[in-house]
mmCIF file of C-alpha atoms and ligand atoms in Angstrom:
data_model
loop_
_atom_site.group_PDB
_atom_site.id
_atom_site.type_symbol
_atom_site.label_atom_id
_atom_site.label_comp_id
_atom_site.label_asym_id
_atom_site.label_seq_id
_atom_site.Cartn_x
_atom_site.Cartn_y
_atom_site.Cartn_z
ATOM 1 C CA ARG A 1 16.977 24.390 -0.856
ATOM 2 C CA ALA A 2 19.749 22.494 -2.560
ATOM 3 C CA ARG A 3 20.174 18.863 -1.653
ATOM 4 C CA PRO A 4 23.550 17.102 -1.468
ATOM 5 C CA LEU A 5 24.664 14.670 -4.184
ATOM 6 C CA VAL A 6 23.073 11.269 -3.648
ATOM 7 C CA ALA A 7 25.113 8.035 -3.744
ATOM 8 C CA LYS A 8 24.226 7.315 -7.374
ATOM 9 C CA GLU A 9 25.416 10.762 -8.479
ATOM 10 C CA ARG A 10 28.667 10.415 -6.540
ATOM 11 C CA LEU A 11 29.250 7.060 -8.232
ATOM 12 C CA GLU A 12 28.670 8.711 -11.596
ATOM 13 C CA ARG A 13 31.144 11.421 -10.556
ATOM 14 C CA ALA A 14 28.549 14.140 -10.933
ATOM 15 C CA ARG A 15 29.790 17.667 -10.325
ATOM 16 C CA GLU A 16 28.004 20.317 -8.265
ATOM 17 C CA CYS A 17 26.744 23.231 -10.333
ATOM 18 C CA LEU A 18 25.600 25.559 -7.538
ATOM 19 C CA SER A 19 27.488 27.824 -5.154
ATOM 20 C CA TYR A 20 26.294 29.823 -2.151
ATOM 21 C CA PRO A 21 27.700 33.273 -1.352
ATOM 22 C CA PRO A 22 27.949 33.902 2.412
ATOM 23 C CA ASP A 23 24.928 36.270 2.633
ATOM 24 C CA GLY A 24 22.655 33.189 2.866
ATOM 25 C CA LYS A 25 20.204 34.746 0.397
ATOM 26 C CA THR A 26 21.892 34.141 -2.944
ATOM 27 C CA VAL A 27 22.559 31.087 -5.049
ATOM 28 C CA VAL A 28 24.780 31.039 -8.125
ATOM 29 C CA LEU A 29 24.214 28.572 -10.937
ATOM 30 C CA GLY A 30 27.352 27.743 -12.910
ATOM 31 C CA LYS A 31 29.743 30.694 -13.119
ATOM 32 C CA ASN A 32 27.501 33.706 -12.890
ATOM 33 C CA ARG A 33 23.751 33.177 -12.948
ATOM 34 C CA ARG A 34 22.737 34.706 -9.624
ATOM 35 C CA PHE A 35 19.346 34.336 -7.949
ATOM 36 C CA HIS A 36 18.195 36.103 -4.777
ATOM 37 C CA PHE A 37 15.701 34.627 -2.329
ATOM 38 C CA ASP A 38 14.458 35.227 1.216
ATOM 39 C CA GLU A 39 16.571 32.291 2.360
ATOM 40 C CA VAL A 40 18.980 29.930 0.629
ATOM 41 C CA TYR A 41 19.746 26.530 2.155
ATOM 42 C CA HIS A 42 22.918 24.820 0.984
ATOM 43 C CA PRO A 43 23.339 21.009 0.996
ATOM 44 C CA ASP A 44 24.610 20.884 4.568
ATOM 45 C CA ALA A 45 21.666 22.840 5.983
ATOM 46 C CA GLU A 46 19.821 20.828 8.603
ATOM 47 C CA GLN A 47 16.140 19.969 8.699
ATOM 48 C CA CYS A 48 15.755 21.769 12.022
ATOM 49 C CA SER A 49 17.097 25.068 10.675
ATOM 50 C CA VAL A 50 14.722 24.947 7.699
ATOM 51 C CA TYR A 51 11.887 24.268 10.145
ATOM 52 C CA GLU A 52 12.843 26.887 12.722
ATOM 53 C CA ASN A 53 13.348 29.689 10.191
ATOM 54 C CA LEU A 54 10.486 29.098 7.775
ATOM 55 C CA VAL A 55 7.771 27.035 9.390
ATOM 56 C CA SER A 56 7.785 27.473 13.143
ATOM 57 C CA PRO A 57 6.549 31.134 12.894
ATOM 58 C CA LEU A 58 3.625 29.890 10.772
ATOM 59 C CA VAL A 59 2.586 27.387 13.450
ATOM 60 C CA GLU A 60 2.607 30.219 15.957
ATOM 61 C CA SER A 61 0.383 32.358 13.758
ATOM 62 C CA CYS A 62 -2.097 29.462 13.394
ATOM 63 C CA PHE A 63 -2.673 29.774 17.139
ATOM 64 C CA ASN A 64 -3.566 33.423 16.471
ATOM 65 C CA GLY A 65 -6.137 32.417 13.858
ATOM 66 C CA TYR A 66 -4.135 32.861 10.643
ATOM 67 C CA ASN A 67 -4.087 30.233 7.896
ATOM 68 C CA ALA A 68 -0.728 28.963 6.679
ATOM 69 C CA THR A 69 0.626 26.995 3.747
ATOM 70 C CA VAL A 70 4.010 25.499 2.991
ATOM 71 C CA PHE A 71 4.662 23.911 -0.323
ATOM 72 C CA ALA A 72 7.604 22.124 -1.858
ATOM 73 C CA TYR A 73 8.221 22.541 -5.573
ATOM 74 C CA GLY A 74 10.928 20.929 -7.690
ATOM 75 C CA GLN A 75 11.873 18.134 -10.043
ATOM 76 C CA THR A 76 11.583 14.499 -9.000
ATOM 77 C CA GLY A 77 14.443 13.559 -6.693
ATOM 78 C CA SER A 78 15.179 17.155 -5.619
ATOM 79 C CA GLY A 79 14.219 16.595 -1.962
ATOM 80 C CA LYS A 80 10.546 17.647 -1.716
ATOM 81 C CA THR A 81 9.379 14.618 0.255
ATOM 82 C CA TYR A 82 12.518 14.643 2.402
ATOM 83 C CA THR A 83 11.993 18.337 3.200
ATOM 84 C CA MET A 84 8.252 18.062 3.873
ATOM 85 C CA GLY A 85 8.541 14.805 5.791
ATOM 86 C CA SER A 86 5.452 13.568 3.993
ATOM 87 C CA SER A 87 6.295 9.873 3.981
ATOM 88 C CA ALA A 88 6.770 7.231 6.648
ATOM 89 C CA SER A 89 9.469 8.530 8.979
ATOM 90 C CA ASN A 90 10.283 5.510 11.132
ATOM 91 C CA ALA A 91 13.494 4.857 9.183
ATOM 92 C CA LEU A 92 14.792 8.381 9.858
ATOM 93 C CA THR A 93 16.989 9.659 12.659
ATOM 94 C CA GLU A 94 15.680 12.510 14.802
ATOM 95 C CA ASP A 95 17.761 15.062 12.829
ATOM 96 C CA GLU A 96 16.363 13.849 9.511
ATOM 97 C CA VAL A 97 12.692 14.263 10.397
ATOM 98 C CA GLY A 98 10.992 16.645 7.977
ATOM 99 C CA ILE A 99 8.572 19.524 8.341
ATOM 100 C CA ILE A 100 5.176 17.827 8.818
ATOM 101 C CA PRO A 101 6.044 15.750 11.916
ATOM 102 C CA ARG A 102 7.680 18.848 13.424
ATOM 103 C CA VAL A 103 4.528 20.908 12.785
ATOM 104 C CA ILE A 104 2.382 18.184 14.359
ATOM 105 C CA SER A 105 4.620 18.108 17.392
ATOM 106 C CA ASP A 106 4.496 21.901 17.828
ATOM 107 C CA VAL A 107 0.727 22.051 17.333
ATOM 108 C CA PHE A 108 0.107 19.603 20.171
ATOM 109 C CA ALA A 109 2.731 21.277 22.354
ATOM 110 C CA GLY A 110 1.047 24.645 21.677
ATOM 111 C CA ALA A 111 -2.386 23.253 22.534
ATOM 112 C CA GLU A 112 -1.009 21.823 25.764
ATOM 113 C CA LYS A 113 0.540 25.163 26.705
ATOM 114 C CA LEU A 114 -2.843 26.882 26.291
ATOM 115 C CA ARG A 115 -4.631 24.418 28.539
ATOM 116 C CA GLY A 116 -7.026 26.334 30.796
ATOM 117 C CA GLN A 117 -6.897 29.408 28.520
ATOM 118 C CA SER A 118 -8.122 28.060 25.193
ATOM 119 C CA GLU A 119 -9.672 24.735 24.316
ATOM 120 C CA CYS A 120 -8.120 23.348 21.128
ATOM 121 C CA VAL A 121 -9.621 20.830 18.730
ATOM 122 C CA VAL A 122 -7.147 19.454 16.186
ATOM 123 C CA ARG A 123 -8.211 17.619 13.058
ATOM 124 C CA CYS A 124 -6.446 16.618 9.862
ATOM 125 C CA ALA A 125 -7.145 15.643 6.283
ATOM 126 C CA PHE A 126 -4.825 14.165 3.678
ATOM 127 C CA LEU A 127 -5.639 14.580 -0.012
ATOM 128 C CA GLU A 128 -3.962 13.575 -3.201
ATOM 129 C CA VAL A 129 -4.497 15.002 -6.672
ATOM 130 C CA HIS A 130 -3.634 12.402 -9.269
ATOM 131 C CA ASN A 131 -4.691 12.572 -12.922
ATOM 132 C CA GLU A 132 -6.977 15.531 -12.060
ATOM 133 C CA GLU A 133 -8.861 13.411 -9.539
ATOM 134 C CA VAL A 134 -8.930 14.121 -5.823
ATOM 135 C CA ARG A 135 -8.472 11.177 -3.473
ATOM 136 C CA ASP A 136 -8.972 11.056 0.287
ATOM 137 C CA LEU A 137 -5.782 9.352 1.500
ATOM 138 C CA LEU A 138 -7.194 8.842 4.992
ATOM 139 C CA HIS A 139 -10.201 7.019 3.490
ATOM 140 C CA PRO A 140 -8.846 5.566 0.229
ATOM 141 C CA ASP A 141 -12.123 3.731 -0.462
ATOM 142 C CA THR A 142 -14.047 6.991 -0.886
ATOM 143 C CA PRO A 143 -14.975 7.227 -4.587
ATOM 144 C CA THR A 144 -13.268 10.282 -6.134
ATOM 145 C CA LYS A 145 -16.546 11.210 -7.884
ATOM 146 C CA GLY A 146 -18.022 11.931 -4.449
ATOM 147 C CA ILE A 147 -15.398 14.614 -3.763
ATOM 148 C CA SER A 148 -16.001 18.173 -4.917
ATOM 149 C CA ILE A 149 -14.420 21.571 -4.394
ATOM 150 C CA ARG A 150 -16.529 24.686 -3.706
ATOM 151 C CA GLU A 151 -15.846 28.279 -2.837
ATOM 152 C CA ARG A 152 -17.778 29.742 0.090
ATOM 153 C CA ALA A 153 -19.212 33.269 -0.087
ATOM 154 C CA ASP A 154 -16.293 34.535 2.041
ATOM 155 C CA GLY A 155 -13.758 33.091 -0.419
ATOM 156 C CA ALA A 156 -12.778 30.080 1.689
ATOM 157 C CA ILE A 157 -12.308 26.820 -0.226
ATOM 158 C CA VAL A 158 -14.333 23.856 1.021
ATOM 159 C CA VAL A 159 -13.772 20.278 -0.112
ATOM 160 C CA SER A 160 -16.901 18.217 0.361
ATOM 161 C CA GLY A 161 -16.938 14.424 0.367
ATOM 162 C CA ILE A 162 -13.693 14.082 2.334
ATOM 163 C CA ARG A 163 -13.583 13.153 6.008
ATOM 164 C CA GLU A 164 -11.383 15.014 8.444
ATOM 165 C CA GLU A 165 -10.136 13.030 11.431
ATOM 166 C CA ARG A 166 -10.133 14.358 14.975
ATOM 167 C CA THR A 167 -6.784 13.647 16.642
ATOM 168 C CA ARG A 168 -5.827 13.894 20.300
ATOM 169 C CA SER A 169 -2.068 13.386 20.258
ATOM 170 C CA TYR A 170 1.108 13.554 18.188
ATOM 171 C CA ASP A 171 1.043 9.764 17.809
ATOM 172 C CA ASP A 172 -2.561 9.840 16.589
ATOM 173 C CA MET A 173 -1.834 12.283 13.817
ATOM 174 C CA LEU A 174 1.521 10.787 12.833
ATOM 175 C CA ARG A 175 -0.153 7.429 12.333
ATOM 176 C CA LEU A 176 -2.664 9.051 9.962
ATOM 177 C CA LEU A 177 0.169 10.786 8.063
ATOM 178 C CA GLU A 178 2.002 7.489 7.649
ATOM 179 C CA ASN A 179 -1.058 5.464 6.645
ATOM 180 C CA GLY A 180 -2.004 8.150 4.137
ATOM 181 C CA SER A 181 1.444 8.297 2.598
ATOM 182 C CA VAL A 182 1.346 4.544 2.028
ATOM 183 C CA ALA A 183 -1.964 5.004 0.203
ATOM 184 C CA ARG A 184 -0.423 7.753 -1.954
ATOM 185 C CA THR A 185 0.004 6.693 -5.542
ATOM 186 C CA THR A 186 3.611 6.140 -6.404
ATOM 187 C CA GLY A 187 5.109 4.881 -9.609
ATOM 188 C CA ALA A 188 8.624 4.169 -10.732
ATOM 189 C CA THR A 189 10.172 6.202 -13.530
ATOM 190 C CA SER A 190 13.713 6.146 -14.874
ATOM 191 C CA MET A 191 14.591 9.160 -12.672
ATOM 192 C CA ASN A 192 13.619 8.040 -9.219
ATOM 193 C CA ALA A 193 12.456 4.565 -8.294
ATOM 194 C CA GLY A 194 10.075 5.817 -5.594
ATOM 195 C CA SER A 195 8.946 8.881 -7.460
ATOM 196 C CA SER A 196 5.530 10.259 -6.769
ATOM 197 C CA ARG A 197 3.442 11.325 -9.706
ATOM 198 C CA SER A 198 0.847 13.086 -7.601
ATOM 199 C CA HIS A 199 0.373 16.201 -5.483
ATOM 200 C CA ALA A 200 -0.173 15.465 -1.780
ATOM 201 C CA ILE A 201 -1.831 17.961 0.568
ATOM 202 C CA PHE A 202 -1.758 17.301 4.306
ATOM 203 C CA THR A 203 -4.015 19.736 6.176
ATOM 204 C CA ILE A 204 -4.119 20.415 9.903
ATOM 205 C CA ILE A 205 -7.243 22.201 11.153
ATOM 206 C CA LEU A 206 -6.931 23.963 14.493
ATOM 207 C CA GLU A 207 -10.063 25.238 16.209
ATOM 208 C CA GLN A 208 -9.944 27.135 19.472
ATOM 209 C CA ARG A 209 -12.557 28.170 22.007
ATOM 210 C CA HIS A 210 -11.120 30.861 24.201
ATOM 211 C CA LEU A 211 -11.829 30.597 27.902
ATOM 212 C CA THR A 212 -10.092 33.607 29.408
ATOM 213 C CA ARG A 213 -10.715 37.288 28.847
ATOM 214 C CA GLU A 214 -7.087 37.786 27.768
ATOM 215 C CA ARG A 215 -7.306 35.132 25.055
ATOM 216 C CA MET A 216 -10.690 36.467 23.884
ATOM 217 C CA ARG A 217 -9.280 39.960 23.675
ATOM 218 C CA ALA A 218 -6.121 38.793 21.860
ATOM 219 C CA ASN A 219 -8.225 36.874 19.329
ATOM 220 C CA ARG A 220 -11.060 39.435 19.286
ATOM 221 C CA GLY A 221 -13.728 36.812 19.893
ATOM 222 C CA ALA A 222 -14.595 33.571 21.627
ATOM 223 C CA TYR A 223 -13.694 31.276 18.734
ATOM 224 C CA SER A 224 -10.932 31.205 16.157
ATOM 225 C CA SER A 225 -9.804 28.671 13.615
ATOM 226 C CA ALA A 226 -6.895 28.130 11.254
ATOM 227 C CA LYS A 227 -5.900 25.721 8.522
ATOM 228 C CA PHE A 228 -2.342 24.683 7.851
ATOM 229 C CA HIS A 229 -1.771 23.150 4.392
ATOM 230 C CA LEU A 230 1.440 21.200 3.832
ATOM 231 C CA VAL A 231 1.875 20.459 0.140
ATOM 232 C CA ASP A 232 4.267 18.015 -1.505
ATOM 233 C CA LEU A 233 3.920 18.735 -5.227
ATOM 234 C CA ALA A 234 4.557 16.225 -7.992
ATOM 235 C CA GLY A 235 7.821 16.474 -9.923
ATOM 236 C CA SER A 236 8.145 19.583 -12.090
ATOM 237 C CA GLU A 237 10.335 17.988 -14.796
ATOM 238 C CA ARG A 238 9.221 17.843 -18.399
ATOM 239 C CA ASN A 239 8.325 14.312 -19.397
ATOM 240 C CA LYS A 240 11.150 13.713 -21.894
ATOM 241 C CA ARG A 241 13.451 13.335 -18.898
ATOM 242 C CA THR A 242 11.392 10.610 -17.260
ATOM 243 C CA ARG A 243 11.033 8.692 -20.539
ATOM 244 C CA ALA A 244 7.411 8.238 -19.650
ATOM 245 C CA ILE A 245 5.310 5.991 -21.839
ATOM 246 C CA GLY A 246 1.733 4.698 -21.928
ATOM 247 C CA ALA A 247 -0.261 5.233 -18.752
ATOM 248 C CA ARG A 248 2.711 6.925 -17.125
ATOM 249 C CA PHE A 249 2.839 9.385 -20.031
ATOM 250 C CA LYS A 250 -0.803 10.262 -19.443
ATOM 251 C CA GLU A 251 0.098 10.910 -15.819
ATOM 252 C CA SER A 252 2.907 13.235 -16.890
ATOM 253 C CA ILE A 253 0.535 15.266 -19.023
ATOM 254 C CA ASN A 254 -1.855 15.639 -16.107
ATOM 255 C CA ILE A 255 0.909 16.491 -13.670
ATOM 256 C CA ASN A 256 2.093 19.133 -16.054
ATOM 257 C CA SER A 257 -1.441 20.487 -16.352
ATOM 258 C CA GLY A 258 -1.596 21.005 -12.556
ATOM 259 C CA LEU A 259 1.845 22.592 -12.389
ATOM 260 C CA LEU A 260 1.174 24.524 -15.588
ATOM 261 C CA ALA A 261 -1.978 25.964 -14.012
ATOM 262 C CA LEU A 262 -0.001 26.741 -10.856
ATOM 263 C CA GLY A 263 2.538 28.565 -13.034
ATOM 264 C CA ASN A 264 -0.240 30.541 -14.729
ATOM 265 C CA VAL A 265 -1.729 31.512 -11.372
ATOM 266 C CA ILE A 266 1.701 32.592 -10.130
ATOM 267 C CA SER A 267 2.285 34.627 -13.308
ATOM 268 C CA ALA A 268 -1.069 36.350 -12.981
ATOM 269 C CA LEU A 269 -0.541 37.144 -9.288
ATOM 270 C CA ALA A 270 3.074 38.224 -9.810
ATOM 271 C CA GLY A 271 1.957 40.441 -12.731
ATOM 272 C CA GLU A 272 -0.662 42.091 -10.527
ATOM 273 C CA GLU A 273 1.998 42.722 -7.888
ATOM 274 C CA GLN A 274 4.274 44.419 -10.452
ATOM 275 C CA ARG A 275 1.367 46.722 -11.361
ATOM 276 C CA THR A 276 0.675 47.574 -7.722
ATOM 277 C CA LEU A 277 4.354 48.315 -7.060
ATOM 278 C CA ALA A 278 4.642 50.541 -10.127
ATOM 279 C CA THR A 279 1.527 52.497 -9.133
ATOM 280 C CA ALA A 280 2.882 52.888 -5.586
ATOM 281 C CA ARG A 281 6.130 54.294 -7.012
ATOM 282 C CA GLY A 282 4.122 56.759 -9.094
ATOM 283 C CA GLU A 283 5.184 55.085 -12.339
ATOM 284 C CA ALA A 284 2.970 53.987 -15.191
ATOM 285 C CA PRO A 285 1.960 50.370 -14.428
ATOM 286 C CA PRO A 286 2.831 47.725 -17.014
ATOM 287 C CA PRO A 287 -0.098 46.832 -19.296
ATOM 288 C CA LYS A 288 -2.769 44.634 -17.777
ATOM 289 C CA THR A 289 -2.128 41.339 -19.515
ATOM 290 C CA HIS A 290 -4.098 39.110 -17.141
ATOM 291 C CA VAL A 291 -7.737 39.920 -16.588
ATOM 292 C CA HIS A 292 -8.246 37.185 -14.021
ATOM 293 C CA VAL A 293 -6.303 34.629 -11.993
ATOM 294 C CA PRO A 294 -6.973 31.222 -13.579
ATOM 295 C CA TYR A 295 -7.531 29.141 -10.430
ATOM 296 C CA ARG A 296 -10.155 27.023 -12.175
ATOM 297 C CA GLU A 297 -7.726 25.499 -14.669
ATOM 298 C CA SER A 298 -6.853 22.578 -12.389
ATOM 299 C CA LYS A 299 -7.860 20.781 -9.210
ATOM 300 C CA LEU A 300 -4.530 21.700 -7.643
ATOM 301 C CA THR A 301 -4.940 25.460 -8.077
ATOM 302 C CA ARG A 302 -8.592 25.208 -7.037
ATOM 303 C CA LEU A 303 -7.580 23.489 -3.778
ATOM 304 C CA LEU A 304 -4.794 25.995 -3.171
ATOM 305 C CA GLN A 305 -6.821 29.034 -4.244
ATOM 306 C CA ASP A 306 -6.994 30.637 -0.788
ATOM 307 C CA SER A 307 -3.299 29.892 -0.198
ATOM 308 C CA LEU A 308 -2.087 31.533 -3.413
ATOM 309 C CA GLY A 309 -2.747 35.243 -3.305
ATOM 310 C CA GLY A 310 -5.513 34.573 -0.770
ATOM 311 C CA ASN A 311 -5.982 34.414 2.963
ATOM 312 C CA SER A 312 -2.897 32.489 4.011
ATOM 313 C CA ARG A 313 0.695 33.006 5.060
ATOM 314 C CA THR A 314 2.439 30.998 2.383
ATOM 315 C CA CYS A 315 5.976 29.734 2.114
ATOM 316 C CA MET A 316 7.262 28.070 -1.040
ATOM 317 C CA ILE A 317 10.333 25.900 -0.786
ATOM 318 C CA ALA A 318 11.958 25.384 -4.168
ATOM 319 C CA CYS A 319 13.977 22.170 -4.028
ATOM 320 C CA VAL A 320 16.886 21.726 -6.407
ATOM 321 C CA SER A 321 19.552 19.134 -7.083
ATOM 322 C CA THR A 322 23.165 20.299 -7.042
ATOM 323 C CA ALA A 323 24.258 17.756 -9.665
ATOM 324 C CA ASP A 324 25.339 19.226 -13.017
ATOM 325 C CA GLN A 325 23.282 16.663 -14.960
ATOM 326 C CA ASN A 326 20.170 18.382 -13.545
ATOM 327 C CA LEU A 327 21.318 21.889 -14.436
ATOM 328 C CA GLU A 328 18.515 22.561 -16.893
ATOM 329 C CA GLU A 329 15.742 21.591 -14.435
ATOM 330 C CA THR A 330 17.498 23.448 -11.617
ATOM 331 C CA LEU A 331 17.545 26.616 -13.729
ATOM 332 C CA SER A 332 13.853 26.246 -14.508
ATOM 333 C CA THR A 333 12.996 25.753 -10.804
ATOM 334 C CA LEU A 334 15.020 28.813 -9.774
ATOM 335 C CA LYS A 335 13.264 30.947 -12.399
ATOM 336 C CA TYR A 336 9.861 29.671 -11.276
ATOM 337 C CA ALA A 337 10.669 30.446 -7.638
ATOM 338 C CA ALA A 338 12.002 33.922 -8.447
ATOM 339 C CA ARG A 339 8.641 34.704 -10.049
ATOM 340 C CA ALA A 340 6.594 33.223 -7.185
ATOM 341 C CA ARG A 341 8.480 35.460 -4.777
ATOM 342 C CA ASN A 342 6.638 38.547 -6.111
ATOM 343 C CA ILE A 343 3.292 37.390 -4.721
ATOM 344 C CA ARG A 344 1.943 39.230 -1.668
ATOM 345 C CA ASN A 345 -0.929 37.606 0.198
ATOM 346 C CA LYS A 346 -3.550 39.366 2.279
ATOM 347 C CA VAL A 347 -4.111 37.526 5.538
ATOM 348 C CA ILE A 348 -6.962 37.999 7.960
ATOM 349 C CA VAL A 349 -7.778 36.270 11.244
ATOM 350 C CA ASN A 350 -10.568 33.681 11.092
ATOM 351 C CA ARG A 351 -12.808 34.487 14.012
ATOM 352 C CA ASP A 352 -16.352 33.791 14.973
HETATM 353 P P1 LIG B 1 11.422 14.181 -4.289
HETATM 354 O O1 LIG B 1 10.363 13.998 -3.257
HETATM 355 O O2 LIG B 1 11.604 15.630 -4.680
HETATM 356 O O3 LIG B 1 11.261 13.305 -5.481
HETATM 357 P P2 LIG B 1 13.121 12.997 -2.289
HETATM 358 O O4 LIG B 1 12.714 13.831 -1.122
HETATM 359 O O5 LIG B 1 12.553 11.632 -2.367
HETATM 360 O O6 LIG B 1 12.841 13.779 -3.649
HETATM 361 O O7 LIG B 1 14.723 12.981 -2.312
HETATM 362 C C1 LIG B 1 15.487 12.186 -3.186
HETATM 363 C C2 LIG B 1 16.639 11.549 -2.428
HETATM 364 O O8 LIG B 1 17.536 12.547 -1.942
HETATM 365 C C3 LIG B 1 16.198 10.755 -1.214
HETATM 366 O O9 LIG B 1 17.014 9.617 -1.124
HETATM 367 C C4 LIG B 1 16.443 11.715 -0.048
HETATM 368 O O10 LIG B 1 16.692 11.004 1.156
HETATM 369 C C5 LIG B 1 17.670 12.460 -0.517
HETATM 370 N N1 LIG B 1 17.692 13.852 -0.008
HETATM 371 C C6 LIG B 1 16.896 14.849 -0.406
HETATM 372 N N2 LIG B 1 17.171 16.000 0.225
HETATM 373 C C7 LIG B 1 18.177 15.725 1.083
HETATM 374 C C8 LIG B 1 18.928 16.499 2.037
HETATM 375 N N3 LIG B 1 18.682 17.818 2.223
HETATM 376 N N4 LIG B 1 19.895 15.870 2.727
HETATM 377 C C9 LIG B 1 20.152 14.558 2.543
HETATM 378 N N5 LIG B 1 19.488 13.776 1.672
HETATM 379 C C10 LIG B 1 18.512 14.332 0.934
HETATM 380 MG MG1 LIG B 2 8.618 12.811 -3.404
#
């Protein structure tokens, strides 16, 4: 998703360095560097079309017991928070509202529609990974040492020490989202005054008890559950651009370690996929360069383990700036996204 030029860039007479052929699936950087994706959103694309095309089908599949994940990747100022809607939204018009409030709205509407057929319990959690420490944004006083990440025997990732909140309405959950985003660590850098140096993961947990035979048959059981992770990653830029110094420099190193680990996981998974494809085509697979997927290299990849190459329908939104002064970072984001696109996840329904 390419964002429009912001006021500051227009003042500096920045030029746009991206163009969008009419197929809606290609973006061209400069004169002739072409990249193909499942969808390409140009600067005039509206929040609702991003939501309807990419995210709304995932909400639907949560009601059928599938996990889902959406994450926004890109340099600071590229539109991740705007796209995800992971900050206070009271200053926005209805059209400008981002993904998370729209998901919340659809989850409660979906639960209401199933009234009498399935009983839904909706909870949420809001975590932040900052300097390789996990914080509970809904309970900011929880000491980070009390929070740990484990893998259950069935491969599911469990975070202990955090408290999920039961919510009964859209307003309930939106208030938690807004309070949590205020607690999120932000710090100013020379690139973006409100820039976030942390990864934020908002999770909606939907549990259903099915009351009718039809719903039990459709879900093959009396209970089903699904988790929806909505991830606003920290800026992907290298730290020379942010002119980070001192404590902020330490933050940059840690941010890079999370995103670096994410890159390594993506490489390993994408490499595996290339091997599978080659074997399926009856060709000799490329040499096995990765013996394992390095999820354990960072808290971020640990938390996202079952979303990346695991049991989740996952959508990655690569956010880029159109301004020519960001060309180098835009190129690096497009390359990263092209690689991530090779991953195929294996989803199963969570039933009991
Ligand atoms: P990030 O979270 O990646 O650092 P932000 O989401 O804060 O970036 O976006 C930076 C600025 O650009 C904000 O002022 C935001 O309102 C604006 N912006 C981002 N994407 C869009 C868009 N698609 N349309 C209009 N404004 C946008
Ligand atoms: Mg942001």
